[in-house]
PDB file of C-alpha atoms (C1' of nucleotides) in Angstrom:
ATOM      1  CA  MET A  39     171.872 -93.527  43.705  1.00 95.00           C
ATOM      2  CA  ARG A  40     168.352 -93.257  45.087  1.00 97.00           C
ATOM      3  CA  ARG A  41     166.556 -94.514  48.164  1.00 98.00           C
ATOM      4  CA  LEU A  42     165.212 -98.040  48.109  1.00 98.00           C
ATOM      5  CA  ARG A  43     161.452 -98.252  48.506  1.00 98.00           C
ATOM      6  CA  ARG A  44     159.931-100.741  50.895  1.00 98.00           C
ATOM      7  CA  ALA A  45     158.173-102.486  48.015  1.00 98.00           C
ATOM      8  CA  GLU A  46     161.591-103.333  46.548  1.00 98.00           C
ATOM      9  CA  LEU A  47     162.720-105.206  49.651  1.00 98.00           C
ATOM     10  CA  PRO A  48     162.104-108.968  49.566  1.00 98.00           C
ATOM     11  CA  GLU A  49     159.797-110.010  52.380  1.00 97.00           C
ATOM     12  CA  ASP A  50     161.680-113.224  53.162  1.00 98.00           C
ATOM     13  CA  PRO A  51     164.516-112.491  55.636  1.00 98.00           C
ATOM     14  CA  ALA A  52     167.105-114.701  53.913  1.00 98.00           C
ATOM     15  CA  GLU A  53     166.262-113.179  50.532  1.00 98.00           C
ATOM     16  CA  LEU A  54     166.461-109.711  52.021  1.00 98.00           C
ATOM     17  CA  ALA A  55     169.883-110.483  53.508  1.00 98.00           C
ATOM     18  CA  ARG A  56     171.134-111.602  50.119  1.00 98.00           C
ATOM     19  CA  PHE A  57     169.474-108.637  48.381  1.00 98.00           C
ATOM     20  CA  LEU A  58     171.228-106.131  50.638  1.00 98.00           C
ATOM     21  CA  VAL A  59     174.745-107.300  49.729  1.00 98.00           C
ATOM     22  CA  GLY A  60     176.082-104.691  47.294  1.00 98.00           C
ATOM     23  CA  LYS A  61     173.489-102.063  48.266  1.00 98.00           C
ATOM     24  CA  THR A  62     174.412 -98.791  49.950  1.00 98.00           C
ATOM     25  CA  LEU A  63     173.947 -97.773  53.584  1.00 98.00           C
ATOM     26  CA  VAL A  64     173.751 -93.998  54.112  1.00 98.00           C
ATOM     27  CA  HIS A  65     173.800 -91.824  57.232  1.00 98.00           C
ATOM     28  CA  ASP A  66     173.223 -88.134  56.575  1.00 98.00           C
ATOM     29  CA  SER A  67     174.641 -86.834  59.847  1.00 97.00           C
ATOM     30  CA  PRO A  68     174.841 -83.149  60.833  1.00 96.00           C
ATOM     31  CA  ALA A  69     178.549 -83.264  60.024  1.00 96.00           C
ATOM     32  CA  GLY A  70     177.974 -84.657  56.545  1.00 97.00           C
ATOM     33  CA  ARG A  71     177.171 -87.781  54.645  1.00 98.00           C
ATOM     34  CA  MET A  72     178.670 -91.138  55.482  1.00 98.00           C
ATOM     35  CA  SER A  73     177.958 -94.059  53.203  1.00 98.00           C
ATOM     36  CA  GLY A  74     179.220 -97.517  52.438  1.00 98.00           C
ATOM     37  CA  ARG A  75     178.642-100.526  50.299  1.00 98.00           C
ATOM     38  CA  ILE A  76     177.160-103.420  52.285  1.00 98.00           C
ATOM     39  CA  VAL A  77     179.343-106.498  51.798  1.00 98.00           C
ATOM     40  CA  GLU A  78     178.197-108.889  54.530  1.00 98.00           C
ATOM     41  CA  THR A  79     174.832-109.664  56.190  1.00 98.00           C
ATOM     42  CA  GLU A  80     173.139-112.334  58.291  1.00 98.00           C
ATOM     43  CA  ALA A  81     169.456-113.318  58.422  1.00 98.00           C
ATOM     44  CA  TYR A  82     167.537-114.113  61.616  1.00 98.00           C
ATOM     45  CA  LEU A  83     164.269-115.889  60.969  1.00 98.00           C
ATOM     46  CA  VAL A  84     160.906-116.439  62.591  1.00 97.00           C
ATOM     47  CA  GLY A  85     161.181-119.575  64.743  1.00 97.00           C
ATOM     48  CA  ASP A  86     164.986-119.314  64.736  1.00 97.00           C
ATOM     49  CA  PRO A  87     166.384-119.830  68.267  1.00 96.00           C
ATOM     50  CA  ALA A  88     169.243-117.437  67.479  1.00 97.00           C
ATOM     51  CA  CYS A  89     166.821-114.621  66.654  1.00 97.00           C
ATOM     52  CA  HIS A  90     166.238-112.053  69.380  1.00 97.00           C
ATOM     53  CA  ALA A  91     162.502-112.232  68.656  1.00 97.00           C
ATOM     54  CA  TYR A  92     162.373-115.996  69.295  1.00 97.00           C
ATOM     55  CA  ARG A  93     160.935-115.710  72.804  1.00 96.00           C
ATOM     56  CA  GLY A  94     158.335-113.143  71.883  1.00 96.00           C
ATOM     57  CA  GLU A  95     158.171-109.394  71.799  1.00 97.00           C
ATOM     58  CA  THR A  96     159.859-107.384  74.554  1.00 96.00           C
ATOM     59  CA  LYS A  97     160.728-103.748  74.930  1.00 96.00           C
ATOM     60  CA  ARG A  98     164.177-104.338  73.470  1.00 97.00           C
ATOM     61  CA  ASN A  99     163.257-106.311  70.355  1.00 98.00           C
ATOM     62  CA  HIS A 100     160.118-104.345  69.482  1.00 98.00           C
ATOM     63  CA  ALA A 101     161.609-103.036  66.236  1.00 98.00           C
ATOM     64  CA  LEU A 102     162.050-106.564  64.865  1.00 98.00           C
ATOM     65  CA  PHE A 103     158.273-106.843  64.795  1.00 98.00           C
ATOM     66  CA  LEU A 104     157.782-103.785  62.611  1.00 98.00           C
ATOM     67  CA  GLU A 105     157.174-104.109  58.910  1.00 98.00           C
ATOM     68  CA  ARG A 106     160.318-104.895  56.897  1.00 98.00           C
ATOM     69  CA  GLY A 107     162.758-102.038  56.389  1.00 98.00           C
ATOM     70  CA  HIS A 108     162.745-100.633  59.926  1.00 98.00           C
ATOM     71  CA  VAL A 109     165.802-100.017  62.102  1.00 98.00           C
ATOM     72  CA  TYR A 110     166.674-102.339  64.988  1.00 98.00           C
ATOM     73  CA  VAL A 111     169.625-101.228  67.119  1.00 98.00           C
ATOM     74  CA  TYR A 112     170.793-102.970  70.254  1.00 97.00           C
ATOM     75  CA  PHE A 113     173.781-102.943  72.585  1.00 97.00           C
ATOM     76  CA  ILE A 114     175.805-106.034  73.442  1.00 96.00           C
ATOM     77  CA  TYR A 115     178.876-107.187  75.376  1.00 95.00           C
ATOM     78  CA  GLY A 116     178.851-103.899  77.241  1.00 93.00           C
ATOM     79  CA  ALA A 117     180.611-102.272  74.346  1.00 93.00           C
ATOM     80  CA  HIS A 118     179.075-102.588  70.910  1.00 97.00           C
ATOM     81  CA  TYR A 119     175.985-101.547  68.986  1.00 97.00           C
ATOM     82  CA  MET A 120     174.554-103.747  66.236  1.00 98.00           C
ATOM     83  CA  LEU A 121     172.573-102.402  63.296  1.00 98.00           C
ATOM     84  CA  ASN A 122     169.768-104.508  61.823  1.00 98.00           C
ATOM     85  CA  VAL A 123     167.025-104.173  59.229  1.00 98.00           C
ATOM     86  CA  SER A 124     163.693-105.637  60.277  1.00 98.00           C
ATOM     87  CA  ALA A 125     162.373-108.297  57.924  1.00 98.00           C
ATOM     88  CA  ASP A 126     159.282-110.330  57.116  1.00 98.00           C
ATOM     89  CA  ARG A 127     155.766-108.979  57.621  1.00 97.00           C
ATOM     90  CA  ALA A 128     154.598-106.763  60.471  1.00 97.00           C
ATOM     91  CA  GLY A 129     154.287-108.717  63.709  1.00 97.00           C
ATOM     92  CA  ALA A 130     156.500-111.599  62.546  1.00 97.00           C
ATOM     93  CA  GLY A 131     159.778-110.833  64.361  1.00 98.00           C
ATOM     94  CA  ALA A 132     162.733-111.304  61.998  1.00 98.00           C
ATOM     95  CA  GLY A 133     165.687-109.268  60.848  1.00 98.00           C
ATOM     96  CA  VAL A 134     168.938-108.890  58.952  1.00 98.00           C
ATOM     97  CA  LEU A 135     172.171-107.981  60.744  1.00 98.00           C
ATOM     98  CA  LEU A 136     174.487-105.690  58.775  1.00 98.00           C
ATOM     99  CA  ARG A 137     177.942-107.151  59.458  1.00 98.00           C
ATOM    100  CA  ALA A 138     180.382-105.310  57.227  1.00 98.00           C
ATOM    101  CA  MET A 139     180.628-102.424  54.789  1.00 98.00           C
ATOM    102  CA  GLU A 140     183.092-100.961  52.325  1.00 98.00           C
ATOM    103  CA  PRO A 141     183.377 -97.178  52.954  1.00 98.00           C
ATOM    104  CA  LEU A 142     182.284 -94.938  50.082  1.00 98.00           C
ATOM    105  CA  GLU A 143     181.674 -91.388  51.308  1.00 98.00           C
ATOM    106  CA  GLY A 144     182.629 -89.574  54.521  1.00 98.00           C
ATOM    107  CA  LEU A 145     185.471 -91.844  55.553  1.00 97.00           C
ATOM    108  CA  ALA A 146     186.990 -88.966  57.536  1.00 96.00           C
ATOM    109  CA  LEU A 147     183.781 -88.665  59.586  1.00 97.00           C
ATOM    110  CA  MET A 148     183.655 -92.322  60.526  1.00 97.00           C
ATOM    111  CA  ARG A 149     184.544 -93.406  64.040  1.00 95.00           C
ATOM    112  CA  GLY A 150     187.089 -96.130  64.455  1.00 93.00           C
ATOM    113  CA  SER A 151     190.648 -96.910  63.559  1.00 88.00           C
ATOM    114  CA  GLY A 152     192.660 -98.900  61.097  1.00 91.00           C
ATOM    115  CA  LYS A 153     192.794 -99.094  57.334  1.00 94.00           C
ATOM    116  CA  PRO A 154     189.696 -98.123  55.295  1.00 96.00           C
ATOM    117  CA  THR A 155     189.031-101.808  54.654  1.00 96.00           C
ATOM    118  CA  GLU A 156     188.951-102.465  58.413  1.00 96.00           C
ATOM    119  CA  ILE A 157     186.928 -99.526  59.719  1.00 97.00           C
ATOM    120  CA  ALA A 158     183.538-101.179  59.113  1.00 97.00           C
ATOM    121  CA  CYS A 159     184.664-104.825  59.011  1.00 97.00           C
ATOM    122  CA  GLY A 160     182.445-106.479  61.627  1.00 97.00           C
ATOM    123  CA  PRO A 161     179.012-105.516  62.994  1.00 98.00           C
ATOM    124  CA  GLY A 162     180.336-103.592  66.006  1.00 97.00           C
ATOM    125  CA  ARG A 163     182.769-101.645  63.873  1.00 98.00           C
ATOM    126  CA  LEU A 164     180.167-100.925  61.206  1.00 98.00           C
ATOM    127  CA  ALA A 165     177.795 -99.421  63.763  1.00 98.00           C
ATOM    128  CA  ALA A 166     180.588 -97.448  65.417  1.00 97.00           C
ATOM    129  CA  ALA A 167     181.852 -96.139  62.071  1.00 98.00           C
ATOM    130  CA  MET A 168     178.390 -94.998  61.014  1.00 98.00           C
ATOM    131  CA  GLN A 169     177.791 -93.413  64.430  1.00 97.00           C
ATOM    132  CA  ILE A 170     174.747 -95.545  65.131  1.00 97.00           C
ATOM    133  CA  THR A 171     173.073 -94.757  68.472  1.00 96.00           C
ATOM    134  CA  PRO A 172     169.967 -96.172  70.191  1.00 96.00           C
ATOM    135  CA  GLN A 173     168.028 -93.137  68.987  1.00 96.00           C
ATOM    136  CA  PHE A 174     167.734 -94.806  65.581  1.00 98.00           C
ATOM    137  CA  ASP A 175     166.026 -97.884  67.046  1.00 98.00           C
ATOM    138  CA  GLY A 176     162.477 -98.191  65.708  1.00 98.00           C
ATOM    139  CA  GLY A 177     163.133 -95.751  62.863  1.00 98.00           C
ATOM    140  CA  ASP A 178     162.411 -96.433  59.216  1.00 98.00           C
ATOM    141  CA  PHE A 179     165.101 -97.063  56.565  1.00 98.00           C
ATOM    142  CA  CYS A 180     162.424 -96.430  53.944  1.00 98.00           C
ATOM    143  CA  GLY A 181     161.181 -93.144  55.408  1.00 97.00           C
ATOM    144  CA  PRO A 182     162.535 -89.593  55.092  1.00 97.00           C
ATOM    145  CA  GLY A 183     165.042 -89.984  57.958  1.00 97.00           C
ATOM    146  CA  PRO A 184     168.826 -89.503  57.943  1.00 98.00           C
ATOM    147  CA  LEU A 185     169.544 -93.245  57.939  1.00 98.00           C
ATOM    148  CA  TRP A 186     168.553 -95.023  54.741  1.00 98.00           C
ATOM    149  CA  LEU A 187     169.326 -97.714  52.199  1.00 98.00           C
ATOM    150  CA  GLY A 188     170.306 -96.846  48.649  1.00 98.00           C
ATOM    151  CA  THR A 189     170.653 -98.638  45.345  1.00 98.00           C
ATOM    152  CA  ALA A 190     173.981-100.269  44.437  1.00 98.00           C
ATOM    153  CA  GLU A 191     176.774 -97.886  43.466  1.00 97.00           C
ATOM    154  CA  ARG A 192     178.419-100.579  41.394  1.00 96.00           C
ATOM    155  CA  PRO A 193     177.511-104.132  40.409  1.00 97.00           C
ATOM    156  CA  VAL A 194     177.813-106.762  43.095  1.00 98.00           C
ATOM    157  CA  GLY A 195     180.228-109.656  42.638  1.00 97.00           C
ATOM    158  CA  GLU A 196     179.634-113.291  43.361  1.00 97.00           C
ATOM    159  CA  ILE A 197     177.716-113.791  46.601  1.00 97.00           C
ATOM    160  CA  GLY A 198     178.918-116.451  49.024  1.00 97.00           C
ATOM    161  CA  LYS A 199     176.924-118.164  51.764  1.00 96.00           C
ATOM    162  CA  SER A 200     178.049-119.596  55.103  1.00 96.00           C
ATOM    163  CA  VAL A 201     177.054-120.325  58.672  1.00 96.00           C
ATOM    164  CA  ARG A 202     176.496-117.319  60.913  1.00 97.00           C
ATOM    165  CA  ILE A 203     179.277-115.994  63.121  1.00 96.00           C
ATOM    166  CA  GLY A 204     179.365-115.707  66.903  1.00 95.00           C
ATOM    167  CA  ILE A 205     176.176-117.552  67.788  1.00 95.00           C
ATOM    168  CA  THR A 206     175.600-120.784  69.691  1.00 92.00           C
ATOM    169  CA  LYS A 207     172.000-121.632  68.784  1.00 94.00           C
ATOM    170  CA  ALA A 208     171.037-122.929  65.327  1.00 94.00           C
ATOM    171  CA  ALA A 209     174.705-122.507  64.451  1.00 93.00           C
ATOM    172  CA  HIS A 210     174.545-124.840  61.467  1.00 93.00           C
ATOM    173  CA  LEU A 211     172.134-122.752  59.372  1.00 95.00           C
ATOM    174  CA  GLU A 212     173.716-121.047  56.369  1.00 96.00           C
ATOM    175  CA  LEU A 213     172.190-117.596  56.688  1.00 97.00           C
ATOM    176  CA  ARG A 214     175.266-115.401  56.278  1.00 97.00           C
ATOM    177  CA  PHE A 215     175.756-113.736  52.887  1.00 98.00           C
ATOM    178  CA  TYR A 216     178.814-111.848  51.643  1.00 97.00           C
ATOM    179  CA  GLU A 217     180.563-110.639  48.522  1.00 97.00           C
ATOM    180  CA  ARG A 218     183.274-113.191  47.723  1.00 96.00           C
ATOM    181  CA  GLY A 219     186.836-111.969  48.100  1.00 94.00           C
ATOM    182  CA  ASN A 220     185.943-108.440  49.208  1.00 97.00           C
ATOM    183  CA  PRO A 221     188.639-107.329  51.701  1.00 96.00           C
ATOM    184  CA  CYS A 222     186.066-105.605  53.919  1.00 97.00           C
ATOM    185  CA  VAL A 223     184.268-108.833  54.817  1.00 97.00           C
ATOM    186  CA  SER A 224     184.782-109.979  58.436  1.00 97.00           C
ATOM    187  CA  GLY A 225     185.423-113.452  59.813  1.00 94.00           C
ATOM    188  CA  PRO A 226     188.114-116.064  59.238  1.00 92.00           C
ATOM    189  CA  ALA A 227     189.627-116.312  55.751  1.00 91.00           C
ATOM    190  CA  ARG A 228     187.808-119.540  54.924  1.00 92.00           C
ATOM    191  CA  LEU A 229     184.480-117.710  55.343  1.00 94.00           C
ATOM    192  CA  ARG A 230     185.441-114.808  53.085  1.00 93.00           C
ATOM    193  CA  ASN A 231     186.161-116.534  49.769  1.00 91.00           C
TER     194      ASN A 231
ATOM    195  C1'  DT B 260     197.474-116.768  60.735  1.00 54.34           C
ATOM    196  C1'  DG B 261     195.112-118.580  64.384  1.00 54.34           C
ATOM    197  C1'  DC B 262     193.820-119.447  68.549  1.00 54.34           C
ATOM    198  C1'  DA B 263     192.498-117.911  73.826  1.00 54.34           C
ATOM    199  C1'  DC B 264     190.866-114.544  76.880  1.00 54.34           C
ATOM    200  C1'  DG B 265     188.855-110.609  79.348  1.00 54.34           C
ATOM    201  C1'  DA B 266     186.185-106.245  79.301  1.00 54.34           C
ATOM    202  C1'  DT B 267     181.704-104.574  80.158  1.00 54.34           C
ATOM    203  C1'  DA B 268     176.419-103.476  80.758  1.00 54.34           C
ATOM    204  C1'  DA B 269     171.638-104.098  79.222  1.00 54.34           C
ATOM    205  C1'  DT B 270     168.262-107.470  79.276  1.00 54.34           C
ATOM    206  C1'  DC B 271     165.793-111.265  80.850  1.00 54.34           C
ATOM    207  C1'  DT B 272     165.111-115.362  84.103  1.00 54.34           C
TER     208       DT B 272
ATOM    209  C1'  DG C 121     172.732-114.234  88.454  1.00 54.34           C
ATOM    210  C1'  DA C 122     173.313-115.902  83.642  1.00 54.34           C
ATOM    211  C1'  DT C 123     173.702-114.695  79.070  1.00 54.34           C
ATOM    212  C1'  DT C 124     175.392-112.290  75.014  1.00 54.34           C
ATOM    213  C1'  DA C 125     174.320-111.676  66.715  1.00 54.34           C
ATOM    214  C1'  DT C 126     182.011-108.494  69.547  1.00 54.34           C
ATOM    215  C1'  DC C 127     186.601-106.534  69.627  1.00 54.34           C
ATOM    216  C1'  DG C 128     191.323-105.885  70.682  1.00 54.34           C
ATOM    217  C1'  DT C 129     195.368-107.696  72.546  1.00 54.34           C
ATOM    218  C1'  DG C 130     198.723-111.104  73.406  1.00 54.34           C
ATOM    219  C1'  DC C 131     201.194-115.135  72.479  1.00 54.34           C
ATOM    220  C1'  DA C 132     202.669-119.291  69.682  1.00 54.34           C
ATOM    221  C1'  DA C 133     204.133-121.104  65.423  1.00 54.34           C
TER     222       DA C 133
END
DNA sequence: TGCACGATAATCT
DNA sequence: GATTATCGTGCAA
């Protein structure tokens, strides 16, 4: 496995979301390497009312406006962090939410509970498992940092598409992508197969 | 398996 | 003061 270069990332947010399914997410923490195979993502587009960047740039969503491949981390519901990859061109304001991951390396280092298939099943759990903190916000997945995206460790299966989960605006758009049948995918059963 | 519900805090209006 | 890209628990079937 090697690091993905920015030039390899599709510029279009929906294409990037689809591209990232099957790729590897790596956190080289002081305690050791944690990595996982991305199995579920969602795209948030320019002009999309559900996108945090929809109402313009603020201090919180600044990272969404960086060139594609940067890290956007935010805190929600008083309890959970979400990990996103910025998308589109610099200044656009779009991103891809990483929703679920199949653990590969460093399972013992990951925070959370439950079976290995459940520890990173859902965006809040994924961020908790990978020990994502606000300090990563604004960082670069394509730079030399400890948090990065790698090539696929094994071929990706069939990719399914569905509506996004947990949103109220533009809820009908099919911008969620996942590996069909993978037990680590979150959401109701009808949105996993 | 599939719902309903509350916790909890940063951000923005 | 409203809103929120979630999670875990609890209960019914």
